[in-house]
Structure formats: structure tokens, C-alpha cells
C-alpha positions as protocol buffer text, in pm:
chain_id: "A"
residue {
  index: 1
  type: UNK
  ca { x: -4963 y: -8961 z: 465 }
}
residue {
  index: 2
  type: UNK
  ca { x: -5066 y: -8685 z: 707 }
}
residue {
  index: 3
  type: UNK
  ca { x: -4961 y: -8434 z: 878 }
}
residue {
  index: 4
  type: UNK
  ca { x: -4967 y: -8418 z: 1230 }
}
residue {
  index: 5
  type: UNK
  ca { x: -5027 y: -8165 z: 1455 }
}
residue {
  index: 6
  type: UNK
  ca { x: -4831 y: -8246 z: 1784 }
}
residue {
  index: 7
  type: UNK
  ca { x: -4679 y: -8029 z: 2053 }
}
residue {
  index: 8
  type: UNK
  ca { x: -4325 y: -8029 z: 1923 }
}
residue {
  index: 9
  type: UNK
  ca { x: -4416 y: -7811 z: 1602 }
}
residue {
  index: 10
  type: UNK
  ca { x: -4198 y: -8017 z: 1415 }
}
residue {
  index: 11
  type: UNK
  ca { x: -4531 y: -8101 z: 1222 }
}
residue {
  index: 12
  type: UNK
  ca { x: -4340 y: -8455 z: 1094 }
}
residue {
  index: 13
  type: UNK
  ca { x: -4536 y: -8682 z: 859 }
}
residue {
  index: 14
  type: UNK
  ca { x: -4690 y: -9025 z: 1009 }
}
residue {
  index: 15
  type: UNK
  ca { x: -4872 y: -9312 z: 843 }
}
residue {
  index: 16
  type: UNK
  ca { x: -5118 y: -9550 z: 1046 }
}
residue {
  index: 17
  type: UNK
  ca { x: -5063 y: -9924 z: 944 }
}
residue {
  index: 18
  type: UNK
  ca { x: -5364 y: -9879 z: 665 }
}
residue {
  index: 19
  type: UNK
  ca { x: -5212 y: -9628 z: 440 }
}
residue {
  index: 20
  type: UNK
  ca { x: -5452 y: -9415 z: 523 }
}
residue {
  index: 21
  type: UNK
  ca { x: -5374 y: -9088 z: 671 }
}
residue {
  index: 22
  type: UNK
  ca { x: -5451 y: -9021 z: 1027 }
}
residue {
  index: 23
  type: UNK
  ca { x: -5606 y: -8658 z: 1129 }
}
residue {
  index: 24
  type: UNK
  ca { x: -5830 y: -8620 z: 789 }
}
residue {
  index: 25
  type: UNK
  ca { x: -6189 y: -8788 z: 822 }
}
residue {
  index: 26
  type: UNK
  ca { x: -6189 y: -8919 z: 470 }
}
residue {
  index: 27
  type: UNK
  ca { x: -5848 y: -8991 z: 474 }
}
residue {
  index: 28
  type: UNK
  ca { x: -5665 y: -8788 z: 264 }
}
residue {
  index: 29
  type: UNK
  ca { x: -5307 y: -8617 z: 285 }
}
residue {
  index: 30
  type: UNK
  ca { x: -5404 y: -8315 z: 319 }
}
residue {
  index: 31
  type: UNK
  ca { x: -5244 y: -8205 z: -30 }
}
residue {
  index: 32
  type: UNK
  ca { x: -5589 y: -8149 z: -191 }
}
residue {
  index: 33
  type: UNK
  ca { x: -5491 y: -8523 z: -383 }
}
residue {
  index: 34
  type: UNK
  ca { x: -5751 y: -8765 z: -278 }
}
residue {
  index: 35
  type: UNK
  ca { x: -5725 y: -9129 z: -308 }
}
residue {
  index: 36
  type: UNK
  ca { x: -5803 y: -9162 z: -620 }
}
residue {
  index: 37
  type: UNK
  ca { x: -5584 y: -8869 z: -759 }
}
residue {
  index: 38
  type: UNK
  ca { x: -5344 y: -8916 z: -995 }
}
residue {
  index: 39
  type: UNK
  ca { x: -4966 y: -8948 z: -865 }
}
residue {
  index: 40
  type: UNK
  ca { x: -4815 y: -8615 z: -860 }
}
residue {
  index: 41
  type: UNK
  ca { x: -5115 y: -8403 z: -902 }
}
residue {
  index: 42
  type: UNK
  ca { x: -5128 y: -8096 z: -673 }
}
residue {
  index: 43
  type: UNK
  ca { x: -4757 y: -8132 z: -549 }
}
residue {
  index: 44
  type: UNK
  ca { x: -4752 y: -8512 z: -413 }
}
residue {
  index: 45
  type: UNK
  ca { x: -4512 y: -8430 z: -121 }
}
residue {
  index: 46
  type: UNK
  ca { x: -4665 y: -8468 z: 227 }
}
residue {
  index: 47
  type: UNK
  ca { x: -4700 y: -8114 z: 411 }
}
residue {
  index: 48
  type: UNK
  ca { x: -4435 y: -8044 z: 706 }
}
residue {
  index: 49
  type: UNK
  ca { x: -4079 y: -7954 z: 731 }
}
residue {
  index: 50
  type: UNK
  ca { x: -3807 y: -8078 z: 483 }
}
residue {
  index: 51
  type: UNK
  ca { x: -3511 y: -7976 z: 754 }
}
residue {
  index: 52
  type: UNK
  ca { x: -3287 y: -8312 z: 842 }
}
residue {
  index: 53
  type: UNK
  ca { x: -3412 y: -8585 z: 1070 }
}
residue {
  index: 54
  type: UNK
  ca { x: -3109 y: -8485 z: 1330 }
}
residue {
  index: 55
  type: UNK
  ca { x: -3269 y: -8136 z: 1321 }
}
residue {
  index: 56
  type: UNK
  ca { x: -3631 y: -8195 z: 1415 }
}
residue {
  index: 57
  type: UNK
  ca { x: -3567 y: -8471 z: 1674 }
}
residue {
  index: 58
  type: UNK
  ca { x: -3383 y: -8167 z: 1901 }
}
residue {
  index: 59
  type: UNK
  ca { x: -3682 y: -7911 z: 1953 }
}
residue {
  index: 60
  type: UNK
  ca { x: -3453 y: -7640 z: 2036 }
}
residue {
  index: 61
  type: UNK
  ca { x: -3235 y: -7700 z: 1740 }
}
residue {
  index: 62
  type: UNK
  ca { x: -3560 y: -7733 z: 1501 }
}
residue {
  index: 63
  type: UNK
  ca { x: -3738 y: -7376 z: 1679 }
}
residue {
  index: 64
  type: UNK
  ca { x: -3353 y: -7214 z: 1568 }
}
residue {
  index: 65
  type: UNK
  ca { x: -3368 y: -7378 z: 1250 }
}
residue {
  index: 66
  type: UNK
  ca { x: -3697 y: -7224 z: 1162 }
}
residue {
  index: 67
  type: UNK
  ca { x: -3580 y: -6884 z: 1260 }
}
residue {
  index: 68
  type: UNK
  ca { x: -3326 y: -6902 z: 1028 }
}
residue {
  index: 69
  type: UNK
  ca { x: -3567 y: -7002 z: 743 }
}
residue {
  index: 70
  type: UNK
  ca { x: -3767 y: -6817 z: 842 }
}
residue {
  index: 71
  type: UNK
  ca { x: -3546 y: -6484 z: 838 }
}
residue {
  index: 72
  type: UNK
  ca { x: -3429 y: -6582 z: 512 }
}
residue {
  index: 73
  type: UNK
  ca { x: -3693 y: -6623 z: 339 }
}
residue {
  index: 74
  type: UNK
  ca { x: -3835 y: -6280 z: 443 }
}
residue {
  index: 75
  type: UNK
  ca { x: -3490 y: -6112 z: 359 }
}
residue {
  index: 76
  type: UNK
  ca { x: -3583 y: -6271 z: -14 }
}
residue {
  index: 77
  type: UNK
  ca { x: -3927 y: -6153 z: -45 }
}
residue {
  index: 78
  type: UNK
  ca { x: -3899 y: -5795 z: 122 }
}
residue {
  index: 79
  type: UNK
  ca { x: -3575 y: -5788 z: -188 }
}
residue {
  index: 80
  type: UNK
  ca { x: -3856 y: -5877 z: -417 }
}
residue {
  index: 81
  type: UNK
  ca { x: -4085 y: -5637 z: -280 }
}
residue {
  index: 82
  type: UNK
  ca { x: -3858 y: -5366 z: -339 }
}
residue {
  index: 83
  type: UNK
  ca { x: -3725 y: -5476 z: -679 }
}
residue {
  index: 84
  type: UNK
  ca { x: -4119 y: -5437 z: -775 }
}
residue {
  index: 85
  type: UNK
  ca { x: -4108 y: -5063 z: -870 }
}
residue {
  index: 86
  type: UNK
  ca { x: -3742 y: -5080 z: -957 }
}
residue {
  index: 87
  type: UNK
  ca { x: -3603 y: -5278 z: -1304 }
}
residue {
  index: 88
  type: UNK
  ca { x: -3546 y: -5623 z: -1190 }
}
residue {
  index: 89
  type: UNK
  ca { x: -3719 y: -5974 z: -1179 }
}
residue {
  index: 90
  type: UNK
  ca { x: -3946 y: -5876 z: -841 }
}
residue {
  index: 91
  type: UNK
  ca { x: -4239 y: -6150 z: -860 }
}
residue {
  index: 92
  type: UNK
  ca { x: -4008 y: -6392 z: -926 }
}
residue {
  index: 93
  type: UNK
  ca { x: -3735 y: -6305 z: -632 }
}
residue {
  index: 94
  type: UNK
  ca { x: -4086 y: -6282 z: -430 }
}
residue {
  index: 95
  type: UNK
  ca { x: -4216 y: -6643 z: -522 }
}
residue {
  index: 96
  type: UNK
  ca { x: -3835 y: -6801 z: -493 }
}
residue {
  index: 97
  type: UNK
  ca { x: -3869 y: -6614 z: -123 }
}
residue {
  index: 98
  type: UNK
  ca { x: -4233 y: -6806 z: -57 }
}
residue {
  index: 99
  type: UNK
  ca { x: -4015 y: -7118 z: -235 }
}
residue {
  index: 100
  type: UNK
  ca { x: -3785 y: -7077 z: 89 }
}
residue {
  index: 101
  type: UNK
  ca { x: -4030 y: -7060 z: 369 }
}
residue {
  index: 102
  type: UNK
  ca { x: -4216 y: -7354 z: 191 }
}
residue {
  index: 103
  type: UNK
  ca { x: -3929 y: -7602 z: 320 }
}
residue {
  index: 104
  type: UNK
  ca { x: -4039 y: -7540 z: 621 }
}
residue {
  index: 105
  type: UNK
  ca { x: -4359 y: -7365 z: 686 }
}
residue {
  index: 106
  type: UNK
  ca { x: -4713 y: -7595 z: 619 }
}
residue {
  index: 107
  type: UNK
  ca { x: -4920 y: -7206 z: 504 }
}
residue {
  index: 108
  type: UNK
  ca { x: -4580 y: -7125 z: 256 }
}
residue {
  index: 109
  type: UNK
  ca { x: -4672 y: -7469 z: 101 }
}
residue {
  index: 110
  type: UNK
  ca { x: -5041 y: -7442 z: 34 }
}
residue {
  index: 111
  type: UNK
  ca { x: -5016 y: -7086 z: -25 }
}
residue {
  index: 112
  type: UNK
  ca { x: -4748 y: -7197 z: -342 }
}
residue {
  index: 113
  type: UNK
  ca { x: -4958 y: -7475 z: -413 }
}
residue {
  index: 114
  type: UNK
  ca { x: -5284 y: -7253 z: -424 }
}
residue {
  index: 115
  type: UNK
  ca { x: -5047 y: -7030 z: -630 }
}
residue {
  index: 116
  type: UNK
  ca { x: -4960 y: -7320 z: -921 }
}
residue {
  index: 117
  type: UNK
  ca { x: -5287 y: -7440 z: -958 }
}
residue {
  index: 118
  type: UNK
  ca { x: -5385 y: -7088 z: -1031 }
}
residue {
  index: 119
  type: UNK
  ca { x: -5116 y: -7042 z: -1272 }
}
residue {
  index: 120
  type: UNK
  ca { x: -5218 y: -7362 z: -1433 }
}
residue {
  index: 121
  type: UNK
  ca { x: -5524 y: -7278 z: -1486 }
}
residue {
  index: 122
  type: UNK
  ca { x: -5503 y: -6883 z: -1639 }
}
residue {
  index: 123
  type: UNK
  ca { x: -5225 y: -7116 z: -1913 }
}
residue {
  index: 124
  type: UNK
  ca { x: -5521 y: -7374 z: -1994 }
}
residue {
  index: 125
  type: UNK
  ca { x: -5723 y: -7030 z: -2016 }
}
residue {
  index: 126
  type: UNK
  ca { x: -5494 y: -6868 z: -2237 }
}
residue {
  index: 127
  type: UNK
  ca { x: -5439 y: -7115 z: -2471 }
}
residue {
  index: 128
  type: UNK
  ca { x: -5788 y: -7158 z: -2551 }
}
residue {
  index: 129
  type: UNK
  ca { x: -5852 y: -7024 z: -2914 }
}
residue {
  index: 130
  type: UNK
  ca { x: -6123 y: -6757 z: -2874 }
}
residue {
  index: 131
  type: UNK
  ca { x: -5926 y: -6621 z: -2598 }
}
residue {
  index: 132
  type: UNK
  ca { x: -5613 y: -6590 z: -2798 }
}
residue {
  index: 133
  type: UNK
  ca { x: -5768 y: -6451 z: -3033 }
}
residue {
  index: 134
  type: UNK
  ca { x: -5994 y: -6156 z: -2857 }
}
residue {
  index: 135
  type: UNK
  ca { x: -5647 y: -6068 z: -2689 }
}
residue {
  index: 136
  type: UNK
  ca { x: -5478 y: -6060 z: -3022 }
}
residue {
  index: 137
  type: UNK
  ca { x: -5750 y: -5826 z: -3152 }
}
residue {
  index: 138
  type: UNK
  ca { x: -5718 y: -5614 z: -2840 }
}
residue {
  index: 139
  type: UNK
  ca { x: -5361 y: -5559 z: -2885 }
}
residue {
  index: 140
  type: UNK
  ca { x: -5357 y: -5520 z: -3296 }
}
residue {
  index: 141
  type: UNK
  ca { x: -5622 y: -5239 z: -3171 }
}
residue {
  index: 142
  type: UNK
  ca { x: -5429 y: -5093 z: -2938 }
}
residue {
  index: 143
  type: UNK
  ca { x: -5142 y: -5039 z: -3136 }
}
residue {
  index: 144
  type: UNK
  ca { x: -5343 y: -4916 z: -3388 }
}
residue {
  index: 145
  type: UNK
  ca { x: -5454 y: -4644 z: -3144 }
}
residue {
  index: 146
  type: UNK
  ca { x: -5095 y: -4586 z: -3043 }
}
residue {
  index: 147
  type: UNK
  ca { x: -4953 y: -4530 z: -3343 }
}
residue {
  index: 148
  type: UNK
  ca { x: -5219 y: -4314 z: -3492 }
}
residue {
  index: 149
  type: UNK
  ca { x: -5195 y: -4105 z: -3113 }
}
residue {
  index: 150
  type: UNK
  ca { x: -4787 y: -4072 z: -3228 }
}
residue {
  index: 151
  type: UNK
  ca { x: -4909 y: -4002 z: -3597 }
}
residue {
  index: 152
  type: UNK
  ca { x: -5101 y: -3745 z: -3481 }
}
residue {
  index: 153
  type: UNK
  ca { x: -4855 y: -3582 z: -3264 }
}
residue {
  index: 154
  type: UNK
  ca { x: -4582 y: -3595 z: -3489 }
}
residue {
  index: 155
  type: UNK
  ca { x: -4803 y: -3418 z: -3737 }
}
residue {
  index: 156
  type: UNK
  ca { x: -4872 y: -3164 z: -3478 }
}
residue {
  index: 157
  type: UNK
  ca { x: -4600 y: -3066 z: -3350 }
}
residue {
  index: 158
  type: UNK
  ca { x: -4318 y: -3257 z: -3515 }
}
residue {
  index: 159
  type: UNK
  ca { x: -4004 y: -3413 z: -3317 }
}
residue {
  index: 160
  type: UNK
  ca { x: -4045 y: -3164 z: -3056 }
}
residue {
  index: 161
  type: UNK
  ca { x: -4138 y: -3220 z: -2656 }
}
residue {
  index: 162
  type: UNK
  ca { x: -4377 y: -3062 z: -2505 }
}
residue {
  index: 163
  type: UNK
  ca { x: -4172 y: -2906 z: -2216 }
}
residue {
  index: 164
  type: UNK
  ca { x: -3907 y: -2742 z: -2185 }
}
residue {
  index: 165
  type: UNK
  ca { x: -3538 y: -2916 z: -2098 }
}
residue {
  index: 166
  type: UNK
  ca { x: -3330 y: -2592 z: -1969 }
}
């Protein structure tokens, strides 16, 4: 499968008679799965819009649809943005935002998919042994440093602050 780009925008999958797909020279889908990827590697759904068949055969009722995805999804992720500096889940309201414009936008989709394979592969990093274990020693030495900094302090100049409260 492949995604074509045609002058409606609705960006709908096709399939030539082969299997291959059409508008890739070596004939892949586009999703960064070759042929001889395993199923479900990288994503496995075709690139385009997910709105209903009824919506992208009526161009002006797919172009109204995508506004309102569109607007949606940035109402999510400009909520994430400002939930960053504030106490609340902000990556996550900012990804579930991208998650939004991906139903319908092809550079949402790669840009998640880009995002996954990335987070994939910092967890195969982080699980490898040495790894683990230099950021175990960092922290056990950083704690270290932090408590003897409050040690210190405390032995200093007790439970006091050091300014003023009125």
C-alpha cells in the first residue's frame, strides 16, 4: 500500500494489481517497513487519513473535517504546552495532542512514528547492563553529595532558613 498524492488532499491509500505500492521506486509503503519487514514493525498502517469513507469522498466535507482535527488537536497540545511548567502530565497531553492530528495528518504520523522508534530505542539502551549500572552509580553519588550538602548545612546553621519570612 501507498499513499497517494492526488489533487483532492484526501491522500487515500491505493494498491496496483501487484501488491506493490505505486509512487515508491522500490516499492514500499512508505512506513519505513520494506518488503521483507516483519508484520507490524514501524506502525503497519498505511499513511493517510483515518476519517470515514462518506467523509473523504465530499472534498468540502473532508477540507471541514480536517479543520476540526486539526483545531483540536492544537487545543490539546498548546494545553500540554502550558501544563509543562505547571504540575500536571504535559508531554503526555502533548503526544496524545500529536496522537490526534495523526488520524489525519501524513507529517503527525511519521513525526509519532519517528517519535516511537526513538523511544524504543533509548529502552533497549537503558536496559543494557553497563548502562544501568553507570546511572545507578551516578545517582548513589549524587545522593551522597546531597545529603552530605544537607549534613553540612544542618550542622551549620541548624533547622533555620537562610532568609527571613516577615
Amino acid at each position: 500500500m501507498a499513499v497517494r498524492s492526488d489533487n483532492t488532499g484526501t491522500g487515500e491509500a491505493v494498491q496496483d494489481g501487484t501488491g506493490a505500492g505505486r509512487g515508491t521506486p522500490d516499492g514500499q509503503d512508505g512506513t519505513g517497513a520494506g518488503p521483507g519487514a516483519p508484520d507490524g514493525q514501524d506502525g503497519g498502517r498505511p499513511l493517510g487519513s483515518r476519517a470515514p469513507h462518506f467523509i473523504r469522498r465530499s472534498r468540502p466535507l473532508h477540507l471541514s473535517w480536517q479543520v476540526v482535527i486539526f483545531l483540536a488537536g492544537l487545543a490539546v497540545v498548546v494545553l500540554g504546552v502550558v501544563m509543562l511548567p505547571l504540575p500536571g502530565p504535559g508531554w503526555v497531553v502533548i503526544f496524545l495532542g500529536m496522537g490526534i492530528w495523526a488520524t489525519e495528518f501524513v507529517w503527525a504520523q511519521l513525526a509519532l512514528r519517528w517519535t516511537r522508534r526513538k523511544v524504543a530505542e533509548a529502552a533497549q539502551k537503558a536496559m543494557d547492563p553497563r548502562v544501568r549500572r553507570r546511572n545507578l552509580t551516578l545517582t548513589a553519588v549524587g545522593l551522597v553529595v546531597i545529603a552530605g550538602l544537607g549534613g553540612w548545612y544542618l550542622w551549620k546553621y541548624g533547622l533555620t532558613m537562610p532568609w527571613n519570612v516577615g
